[in-house]
Short mmCIF file of C-alpha atoms in Angstrom, two decimals:
data_model
loop_
_atom_site.label_atom_id
_atom_site.label_comp_id
_atom_site.label_asym_id
_atom_site.label_seq_id
_atom_site.Cartn_x
_atom_site.Cartn_y
_atom_site.Cartn_z
CA MET A 1 -48.62 -39.50 135.94
CA THR A 2 -49.15 -41.28 132.91
CA VAL A 3 -45.57 -41.87 130.81
CA LEU A 4 -46.20 -42.32 127.01
CA THR A 5 -43.85 -45.04 125.77
CA SER A 6 -42.53 -44.96 121.77
CA THR A 7 -44.32 -48.40 121.57
CA THR A 8 -47.64 -46.93 122.92
CA LEU A 9 -47.25 -43.92 120.79
CA TRP A 10 -47.05 -46.80 117.71
CA ILE A 11 -49.47 -48.60 118.43
CA ALA A 12 -52.38 -45.91 118.88
CA PHE A 13 -51.62 -43.98 115.34
CA LEU A 14 -52.31 -47.79 114.25
CA LEU A 15 -55.44 -48.02 116.29
CA PHE A 16 -56.61 -44.54 115.04
CA ASN A 17 -55.83 -45.32 111.55
CA ALA A 18 -58.22 -48.42 111.54
CA GLY A 19 -61.01 -46.27 112.24
CA VAL A 20 -60.16 -44.35 109.10
CA GLY A 21 -60.67 -47.78 106.67
CA SER A 22 -59.40 -50.97 106.02
CA THR A 23 -57.54 -49.74 103.02
CA ASP A 24 -55.61 -47.05 104.96
CA VAL A 25 -53.82 -49.12 107.43
CA GLU A 26 -50.77 -50.84 105.83
CA GLN A 27 -50.44 -54.11 107.20
CA HIS A 28 -47.10 -56.71 106.77
CA THR A 29 -46.86 -60.85 107.14
CA GLU A 30 -44.42 -62.66 105.81
CA SER A 31 -44.39 -66.30 105.76
CA LEU A 32 -41.82 -69.49 104.73
CA ASP A 33 -42.37 -72.16 103.18
CA ILE A 34 -39.58 -75.36 102.68
CA LYS A 35 -39.78 -78.78 100.86
CA VAL A 36 -38.16 -81.68 101.30
CA LEU A 37 -36.74 -82.35 97.46
CA PRO A 38 -35.36 -85.50 96.30
CA ASN A 39 -31.27 -85.71 96.79
CA GLY A 40 -31.50 -84.18 100.10
CA LEU A 41 -32.04 -81.27 99.11
CA GLN A 42 -34.56 -77.98 100.67
CA HIS A 43 -36.45 -75.80 99.01
CA ALA A 44 -37.10 -72.81 101.22
CA TYR A 45 -39.64 -69.84 99.96
CA PHE A 46 -39.70 -66.89 102.08
CA GLN A 47 -42.40 -64.37 101.00
CA PHE A 48 -42.49 -60.50 102.74
CA SER A 49 -45.65 -59.14 102.14
CA VAL A 50 -46.71 -55.42 102.88
CA THR A 51 -50.62 -53.51 101.89
CA GLY A 52 -52.23 -50.51 102.31
CA SER A 53 -53.63 -48.06 100.32
CA ASP A 54 -52.79 -46.01 97.20
CA LYS A 55 -52.53 -43.07 98.74
CA SER A 56 -49.10 -43.34 100.66
CA ARG A 57 -47.57 -42.87 97.81
CA GLU A 58 -50.03 -39.96 95.97
CA THR A 59 -49.76 -38.29 99.55
CA GLY A 60 -45.69 -39.23 100.48
CA GLN A 61 -46.74 -40.24 104.20
CA TYR A 62 -45.30 -44.01 104.53
CA THR A 63 -45.47 -45.96 107.02
CA LEU A 64 -44.61 -49.80 106.41
CA PHE A 65 -43.68 -49.22 102.48
CA PRO A 66 -40.16 -48.15 102.12
CA LYS A 67 -39.94 -44.53 101.37
CA SER A 68 -36.85 -44.53 99.13
CA LEU A 69 -38.72 -47.23 96.59
CA GLY A 70 -42.02 -44.95 97.17
CA GLU A 71 -40.62 -42.23 95.61
CA ILE A 72 -38.86 -44.36 92.88
CA LEU A 73 -42.17 -45.57 91.86
CA SER A 74 -44.38 -42.10 91.99
CA LYS A 75 -41.40 -40.24 90.26
CA TYR A 76 -41.72 -42.07 86.84
CA GLN A 77 -44.95 -43.07 87.57
CA VAL A 78 -44.87 -46.49 87.57
CA HIS A 79 -48.19 -49.03 88.32
CA GLU A 80 -46.51 -51.93 88.22
CA PHE A 81 -43.30 -53.65 88.56
CA ASP A 82 -41.05 -57.05 89.17
CA LEU A 83 -37.77 -57.32 89.74
CA SER A 84 -35.48 -60.25 89.92
CA LEU A 85 -31.74 -61.76 90.92
CA THR A 86 -31.47 -65.30 90.18
CA GLN A 87 -28.16 -67.20 90.04
CA GLY A 88 -28.24 -70.78 89.43
CA ILE A 89 -31.37 -72.61 87.49
CA TRP A 90 -34.49 -74.89 88.85
CA ARG A 91 -33.44 -78.43 87.37
CA TYR A 92 -37.31 -79.58 86.88
CA PRO A 93 -36.28 -83.34 85.82
CA LEU A 94 -34.75 -83.77 89.50
CA TRP A 95 -36.02 -80.85 91.80
CA GLY A 96 -39.87 -81.12 90.10
CA MET A 97 -42.60 -78.22 90.40
CA PRO A 98 -41.71 -75.18 92.60
CA PHE A 99 -43.48 -73.43 94.77
CA LYS A 100 -45.68 -70.60 93.04
CA ASP A 101 -43.83 -67.57 91.21
CA SER A 102 -40.43 -68.83 93.22
CA VAL A 103 -38.16 -69.83 90.08
CA ASN A 104 -36.68 -66.90 88.00
CA PRO A 105 -34.17 -66.59 85.16
CA SER A 106 -30.95 -66.42 85.77
CA GLY A 107 -29.28 -63.14 85.67
CA ALA A 108 -31.49 -59.79 86.19
CA GLU A 109 -34.58 -59.59 85.19
CA ILE A 110 -36.85 -56.41 85.18
CA PHE A 111 -40.79 -55.83 84.17
CA ALA A 112 -42.37 -52.99 84.29
CA VAL A 113 -46.12 -51.50 82.75
CA PHE A 114 -47.06 -47.84 83.67
CA GLN A 115 -49.48 -45.55 84.28
CA HIS A 116 -52.10 -44.48 81.55
CA ASP A 117 -51.61 -41.07 81.45
CA ALA A 118 -47.89 -41.55 81.82
CA HIS A 119 -45.53 -39.37 79.11
CA ASP A 120 -42.61 -40.39 77.41
CA ILE A 121 -42.04 -43.94 77.75
CA GLU A 122 -38.84 -44.59 77.19
CA ALA A 123 -37.84 -41.65 79.27
CA LEU A 124 -39.21 -42.82 82.19
CA TRP A 125 -37.44 -46.45 81.97
CA THR A 126 -34.46 -44.60 81.50
CA GLY A 127 -35.34 -43.52 84.70
CA LEU A 128 -36.39 -46.12 87.18
CA VAL A 129 -33.84 -48.34 85.97
CA ASN A 130 -31.14 -46.55 86.56
CA SER A 131 -32.95 -45.72 89.67
CA LEU A 132 -34.06 -49.45 90.76
CA SER A 133 -29.96 -49.67 89.64
CA GLY A 134 -28.50 -46.97 92.81
CA LEU A 135 -31.19 -48.43 95.30
CA ILE A 136 -30.51 -52.25 94.64
CA CYS A 137 -26.98 -52.16 93.81
CA ALA A 138 -27.08 -53.75 90.95
CA SER A 139 -25.79 -53.28 86.97
CA LEU A 140 -29.56 -52.28 86.00
CA ASN A 141 -28.01 -48.90 84.18
CA PHE A 142 -26.88 -51.25 81.36
CA ILE A 143 -30.67 -51.76 80.93
CA ASP A 144 -31.05 -50.14 77.35
CA SER A 145 -32.82 -50.22 73.99
CA LYS A 146 -30.29 -52.78 73.60
CA VAL A 147 -32.34 -55.26 75.72
CA THR A 148 -35.74 -53.99 76.20
CA THR A 149 -38.96 -55.09 74.69
CA SER A 150 -42.97 -54.96 75.34
CA PRO A 151 -44.06 -58.12 75.73
CA GLN A 152 -47.70 -59.19 74.22
CA TYR A 153 -49.12 -61.86 75.56
CA SER A 154 -46.05 -63.38 77.60
CA MET A 155 -45.33 -61.06 80.34
CA LEU A 156 -49.10 -59.40 81.46
CA PRO A 157 -49.65 -57.20 84.49
CA ARG A 158 -50.12 -59.82 87.92
CA GLY A 159 -52.54 -57.44 89.68
CA ALA A 160 -55.34 -54.95 88.65
CA VAL A 161 -55.57 -52.59 86.37
CA ARG A 162 -57.51 -48.92 87.62
CA ASP A 163 -60.37 -47.12 85.92
CA GLY A 164 -61.47 -50.70 84.27
CA LYS A 165 -58.95 -49.67 81.77
CA LEU A 166 -57.26 -52.67 79.02
CA TYR A 167 -54.06 -53.46 79.48
CA ASP A 168 -51.83 -52.15 76.87
CA HIS A 169 -48.12 -53.55 76.21
CA ARG A 170 -47.05 -50.12 74.71
CA LEU A 171 -46.56 -49.38 77.78
CA ALA A 172 -44.78 -52.35 78.96
CA ARG A 173 -41.12 -52.67 79.08
CA TYR A 174 -39.39 -55.80 79.54
CA ALA A 175 -35.31 -56.94 79.64
CA ILE A 176 -32.90 -59.33 81.07
CA LEU A 177 -29.31 -59.24 81.55
CA PRO A 178 -28.56 -63.20 81.74
CA GLN A 179 -24.88 -61.90 83.09
CA GLU A 180 -25.39 -60.23 86.43
CA ASN A 181 -23.95 -61.87 89.32
CA VAL A 182 -25.60 -61.80 92.31
CA CYS A 183 -24.06 -61.51 96.12
CA THR A 184 -24.08 -59.71 99.37
CA GLU A 185 -24.41 -55.75 98.04
CA ASN A 186 -27.88 -57.16 96.56
CA LEU A 187 -28.55 -58.94 100.18
CA THR A 188 -28.24 -55.61 102.34
CA PRO A 189 -30.45 -52.92 100.61
CA TRP A 190 -32.53 -55.85 99.71
CA LYS A 191 -32.86 -56.64 103.54
CA LYS A 192 -33.28 -52.43 104.10
CA LEU A 193 -36.71 -52.86 101.99
CA LEU A 194 -38.18 -54.59 104.85
CA PRO A 195 -40.17 -53.31 107.86
CA CYS A 196 -37.53 -55.31 110.31
CA HIS A 197 -34.04 -54.38 108.47
CA GLY A 198 -33.58 -58.29 108.01
CA LYS A 199 -33.14 -57.82 111.49
CA ALA A 200 -35.92 -59.92 113.35
CA GLY A 201 -38.38 -61.81 112.05
CA LEU A 202 -37.85 -64.45 109.53
CA SER A 203 -35.56 -62.34 107.85
CA SER A 204 -33.45 -62.80 110.61
CA LEU A 205 -32.86 -66.29 108.75
CA LEU A 206 -31.41 -64.50 105.91
CA SER A 207 -27.48 -65.14 106.20
CA ALA A 208 -24.89 -64.70 103.82
CA LYS A 209 -23.48 -67.82 103.26
CA PRO A 210 -25.55 -70.19 103.14
CA LEU A 211 -27.28 -68.52 100.82
CA PHE A 212 -24.83 -67.79 98.08
CA ASP A 213 -23.36 -71.40 98.13
CA SER A 214 -26.99 -73.08 97.50
CA ASN A 215 -27.69 -74.47 94.40
CA TYR A 216 -30.17 -71.91 93.55
CA HIS A 217 -31.25 -68.68 95.10
CA SER A 218 -32.94 -65.41 93.84
CA MET A 219 -34.50 -62.89 95.28
CA SER A 220 -36.95 -60.42 93.89
CA VAL A 221 -38.95 -57.08 94.52
CA MET A 222 -42.79 -57.10 93.38
CA MET A 223 -45.43 -54.71 93.10
CA THR A 224 -49.14 -54.76 92.04
CA HIS A 225 -52.50 -53.63 92.84
CA ARG A 226 -55.52 -55.61 94.07
CA CYS A 227 -58.79 -55.08 93.78
CA PHE A 228 -60.57 -54.26 97.15
CA PRO A 229 -63.17 -55.52 98.57
CA SER A 230 -63.26 -58.15 95.95
CA LYS A 231 -62.23 -59.20 92.05
CA GLU A 232 -65.37 -59.27 91.26
CA ASN A 233 -66.19 -55.70 93.35
CA CYS A 234 -63.39 -53.71 92.26
CA SER A 235 -64.48 -50.36 93.65
CA SER A 236 -60.88 -49.22 94.77
CA THR A 237 -57.47 -50.96 94.60
CA THR A 238 -54.83 -51.48 97.37
CA THR A 239 -50.93 -51.30 96.68
CA GLU A 240 -49.21 -54.66 97.26
CA LEU A 241 -45.02 -54.66 98.00
CA ARG A 242 -43.76 -58.19 97.81
CA GLN A 243 -40.70 -59.31 98.28
CA THR A 244 -39.42 -62.94 98.13
CA VAL A 245 -36.08 -65.34 98.67
CA SER A 246 -36.41 -68.74 96.99
CA VAL A 247 -33.61 -70.77 97.70
CA VAL A 248 -32.22 -75.01 97.18
CA LEU A 249 -30.56 -75.82 100.07
CA GLY A 250 -28.51 -78.82 102.03
CA ASN A 251 -26.95 -81.89 100.37
CA ASN A 252 -27.86 -84.19 103.47
CA ARG A 253 -29.03 -87.93 102.45
CA LYS A 254 -30.47 -88.99 105.86
CA GLN A 255 -33.05 -85.98 105.75
CA SER A 256 -32.40 -84.35 109.39
CA TRP A 257 -31.88 -80.86 109.62
CA SER A 258 -33.32 -78.10 111.82
CA MET A 259 -33.59 -73.73 111.11
CA LYS A 260 -29.99 -73.78 112.17
CA LYS A 261 -28.41 -76.61 110.57
CA LEU A 262 -30.21 -74.83 107.18
CA PHE A 263 -29.56 -71.82 107.63
CA ASP A 264 -26.90 -71.80 109.80
CA VAL A 265 -28.37 -69.24 112.04
CA SER A 266 -30.89 -69.82 114.69
CA PRO A 267 -34.66 -67.71 114.24
CA GLY A 268 -34.35 -63.98 116.16
CA LYS A 269 -36.57 -62.35 117.66
CA ARG A 270 -40.36 -61.69 116.45
CA CYS A 271 -40.48 -59.15 113.79
CA GLN A 272 -43.54 -56.87 116.06
CA MET A 273 -44.44 -55.51 112.32
CA ALA A 274 -45.95 -58.55 110.92
CA SER A 275 -49.48 -59.55 111.86
CA SER A 276 -48.79 -62.44 110.51
CA SER A 277 -45.70 -65.05 110.42
CA VAL A 278 -45.69 -68.53 109.17
CA VAL A 279 -43.72 -71.69 108.43
CA LYS A 280 -44.84 -73.96 106.39
CA VAL A 281 -43.03 -77.07 106.16
CA HIS A 282 -44.04 -79.79 103.09
CA ALA A 283 -43.00 -83.41 103.02
CA SER A 284 -43.88 -86.80 102.78
CA PRO A 285 -46.36 -88.40 105.36
CA SER A 286 -43.80 -90.48 107.04
CA ALA A 287 -41.79 -87.80 108.39
CA GLN A 288 -41.41 -87.05 111.76
CA MET A 289 -41.89 -83.70 113.01
CA LYS A 290 -40.62 -81.83 116.76
CA PRO A 291 -42.58 -80.08 117.70
CA LYS A 292 -46.17 -81.00 116.91
CA PRO A 293 -47.25 -78.72 114.29
CA LEU A 294 -50.41 -76.29 114.78
CA HIS A 295 -52.27 -77.79 111.96
CA GLU A 296 -51.20 -80.92 109.87
CA LYS A 297 -52.67 -81.85 105.66
CA SER A 298 -52.29 -84.41 104.03
CA GLY A 299 -52.44 -83.81 99.72
CA MET A 300 -51.67 -86.40 97.04
CA PHE A 301 -48.04 -86.63 97.54
CA ALA A 302 -46.93 -85.01 100.41
CA LYS A 303 -48.06 -83.81 104.23
CA THR A 304 -48.16 -80.09 104.75
CA PHE A 305 -46.99 -78.93 108.72
CA THR A 306 -47.57 -75.19 110.51
CA TYR A 307 -45.70 -73.67 112.55
CA ASP A 308 -45.90 -70.26 114.28
CA TYR A 309 -42.77 -68.27 114.29
CA ASP A 310 -42.11 -68.68 118.06
CA SER A 311 -42.11 -72.68 117.45
CA ILE A 312 -39.48 -72.90 114.72
CA SER A 313 -36.35 -72.65 117.07
CA GLN A 314 -36.93 -76.47 118.41
CA LEU A 315 -38.26 -77.44 115.10
CA GLU A 316 -36.49 -80.85 114.09
CA VAL A 317 -37.52 -82.87 110.56
CA VAL A 318 -36.58 -86.40 109.67
CA ASP A 319 -37.76 -87.15 106.38
CA ASP A 320 -36.62 -89.84 103.67
CA VAL A 321 -37.86 -89.12 100.18
CA SER A 322 -38.44 -92.16 98.00
CA SER A 323 -38.01 -92.36 94.46
CA THR A 324 -41.65 -92.99 94.40
CA THR A 325 -42.51 -89.18 95.55
CA ARG A 326 -39.81 -88.12 93.43
CA ALA A 327 -41.18 -89.25 90.06
CA SER A 328 -44.21 -88.04 91.19
CA GLN A 329 -42.85 -84.45 91.30
CA ARG A 330 -42.52 -84.00 87.73
CA PRO A 331 -43.65 -81.11 86.48
CA PRO A 332 -46.22 -80.95 83.80
CA MET A 333 -45.02 -78.84 81.02
CA TYR A 334 -41.30 -79.44 80.25
CA ALA A 335 -39.31 -77.54 77.17
CA HIS A 336 -35.88 -78.50 75.81
CA ARG A 337 -34.29 -76.05 73.75
CA TYR A 338 -31.09 -75.97 72.10
CA LEU A 339 -29.25 -75.55 69.05
CA SER A 340 -29.54 -77.51 65.81
CA GLY A 341 -28.12 -77.48 62.04
CA TYR A 342 -25.00 -76.03 60.60
CA GLY A 343 -23.03 -73.20 59.41
CA GLN A 344 -24.70 -69.31 58.69
CA GLU A 345 -27.31 -70.14 56.64
CA GLU A 346 -28.67 -74.13 57.54
CA GLY A 347 -28.42 -73.38 61.59
CA SER A 348 -31.48 -73.32 63.89
CA ILE A 349 -33.47 -72.97 67.56
CA VAL A 350 -35.10 -75.72 68.27
CA CYS A 351 -37.51 -76.10 71.73
CA GLU A 352 -39.19 -79.50 72.49
CA ILE A 353 -42.30 -78.55 74.66
CA THR A 354 -43.86 -82.19 76.43
CA ASN A 355 -47.17 -81.92 78.24
CA HIS A 356 -47.46 -84.58 80.38
CA HIS A 357 -50.68 -83.52 81.79
CA ASP A 358 -54.15 -84.88 81.43
CA GLU A 359 -55.22 -82.40 79.35
CA PRO A 360 -54.98 -80.43 76.73
CA VAL A 361 -52.75 -76.91 77.97
CA GLN A 362 -52.09 -73.30 75.69
CA ILE A 363 -48.70 -72.34 76.78
CA VAL A 364 -47.08 -68.46 75.15
CA TYR A 365 -43.99 -69.01 73.90
CA MET A 366 -41.99 -66.46 73.81
CA GLU A 367 -38.37 -65.98 71.70
CA TYR A 368 -36.29 -63.40 73.46
CA LEU A 369 -32.61 -63.26 71.14
CA PRO A 370 -29.75 -59.94 72.01
CA TRP A 371 -29.12 -57.67 69.83
CA PHE A 372 -25.69 -59.10 69.03
CA THR A 373 -27.36 -61.96 66.79
CA ARG A 374 -27.80 -60.66 63.72
CA VAL A 375 -30.72 -62.67 62.47
CA TYR A 376 -31.80 -61.29 58.86
CA LEU A 377 -34.26 -63.73 58.26
CA HIS A 378 -36.41 -66.71 59.48
CA THR A 379 -39.24 -69.16 59.42
CA LEU A 380 -41.01 -71.25 62.21
CA LYS A 381 -42.20 -74.91 61.80
CA ALA A 382 -44.40 -76.41 64.42
CA GLU A 383 -45.35 -79.78 64.56
CA ASN A 384 -46.12 -82.81 66.41
CA GLU A 385 -46.93 -86.54 66.38
CA GLN A 386 -49.48 -85.73 63.90
CA GLY A 387 -47.33 -83.01 62.06
CA ALA A 388 -48.44 -79.20 61.77
CA VAL A 389 -48.94 -77.83 64.52
CA LYS A 390 -51.61 -74.30 64.46
CA LEU A 391 -50.76 -71.70 65.98
CA ALA A 392 -53.57 -70.33 67.62
CA LYS A 393 -52.18 -66.18 67.20
CA VAL A 394 -49.28 -65.19 66.54
CA SER A 395 -47.42 -61.43 67.95
CA ALA A 396 -45.23 -59.88 65.74
CA VAL A 397 -43.20 -57.39 67.95
CA ILE A 398 -41.51 -55.00 65.82
CA MET A 399 -39.98 -52.25 68.05
CA HIS A 400 -37.48 -51.55 65.47
CA THR A 401 -35.78 -54.65 66.03
CA GLY A 402 -35.64 -55.77 61.79
CA PHE A 403 -36.65 -59.10 62.58
CA PHE A 404 -39.05 -61.18 60.90
CA CYS A 405 -42.45 -62.49 62.42
CA ALA A 406 -45.78 -63.23 60.64
CA GLY A 407 -45.35 -62.14 57.32
CA LYS A 408 -43.67 -59.10 58.32
CA TYR A 409 -40.20 -58.66 57.84
CA VAL A 410 -38.92 -54.97 58.77
CA ARG A 411 -35.16 -54.38 57.80
CA LYS A 412 -33.91 -51.14 60.80
CA ARG A 413 -30.56 -51.19 62.33
CA GLN A 414 -29.63 -54.38 63.82
CA GLU A 415 -27.69 -52.82 66.83
CA THR A 416 -30.37 -50.96 67.94
CA SER A 417 -32.68 -53.92 70.16
CA PRO A 418 -33.60 -57.88 70.64
CA LYS A 419 -35.26 -59.72 68.43
CA PHE A 420 -38.48 -60.80 69.94
CA CYS A 421 -41.56 -62.94 69.32
CA ASP A 422 -44.04 -64.37 71.25
CA TRP A 423 -47.45 -66.65 70.37
CA LYS A 424 -49.98 -68.72 71.86
CA ILE A 425 -50.29 -72.50 70.73
CA PHE A 426 -51.80 -75.68 71.85
CA VAL A 427 -50.33 -78.94 73.35
CA ASP A 428 -52.46 -82.04 73.27
CA ILE A 429 -52.75 -84.39 76.00
CA HIS A 430 -49.26 -86.22 76.70
CA ASP A 431 -47.79 -85.00 73.42
CA TYR A 432 -45.11 -83.23 72.75
CA CYS A 433 -44.55 -79.86 70.46
CA ASN A 434 -41.27 -79.93 68.18
CA GLN A 435 -40.72 -75.75 67.59
CA GLU A 436 -37.91 -74.70 64.87
CA ILE A 437 -36.82 -71.51 63.32
CA PHE A 438 -34.48 -71.45 60.93
CA VAL A 439 -31.96 -68.26 61.09
CA PHE A 440 -29.79 -66.63 58.49
CA VAL A 441 -26.90 -64.50 60.20
#
């Protein structure tokens, strides 16, 4: 007599779904990138991804995608959203360029795009932030019209837009709470959204003490849609849920570390629901690695060592970053923002943008002023060494702000929403752009 265990039934269920279609099976992957920074620091970037068919949200049948989050996104007709909780700032002059999408502004930040057939966006936005507030245990319920805006150029959807429709910024909402503190009350519910709930796999390394004692840490949850089978042939879309943790750890100038020393815990057992679990260490070419990695890839300034999860418990790294390597990590674009002038009539906000790149760069600059800064008038001046800089395009996002931009000024109540403006601008090779906004408060 054959006895079917729960593990056997789970494998049989996955094999049955695999015959239905390649987009119907939810898959979970996890990865960890560790980069050695100057001054004896390490930047660890965790990525956890769940991809699957859009049918899960339509039918309400979930396997790996967290049901608690899926029901919220379905109820409030969310097409895409990105939520981050961050403590500290990324120090570009000292640490160089971070991993892609691993840095967020301090506090709580949320960006959402609603479906094209959605109605009453304000009501949906209010319901979404209040529901996520309870799910993540964050103070997102304080988000209202005073801190909400609709970016046109600076915040765009990361994934595919269904039915070939163009992006409409009127369906998007963006808000930030810089004063929001991040603590273990946020980490615990964040882990529960993972398929292994922080009990196994790479998520077992996320202990509270080293995370919240770090120089910088950021947690995020993002849901997007991807074209299937390719961007060129977008006959259907798949849903991707991505959870990330970005943290700067360590203060050991000898650059000798292991997983135990870095995270204060040893790696747990492998997450059986993950189809892939990879660890990559980005260190100098002279770094000493134990044990031997699966793959090695040489770059211009660093070398990448790839390990499978089963071998990271014995991982030991000895590395020393020279001043030459530190100089090579200088970011190609750098911005410095400060207040200038004096008094209520001559005050201004200045942002110096420097391009270290070897080619001209077009950037999108966003100015977001909170509702309590009562800006009545302002003018914009942009210049470099050759004089005035031509603005490629200016977007006046009024949103009942009473904000003067691009020749328009709409006088409204000052307490209704933030003052917001974004525009495109070109910065030449090895040049800088000095943007100064004169305000009358």
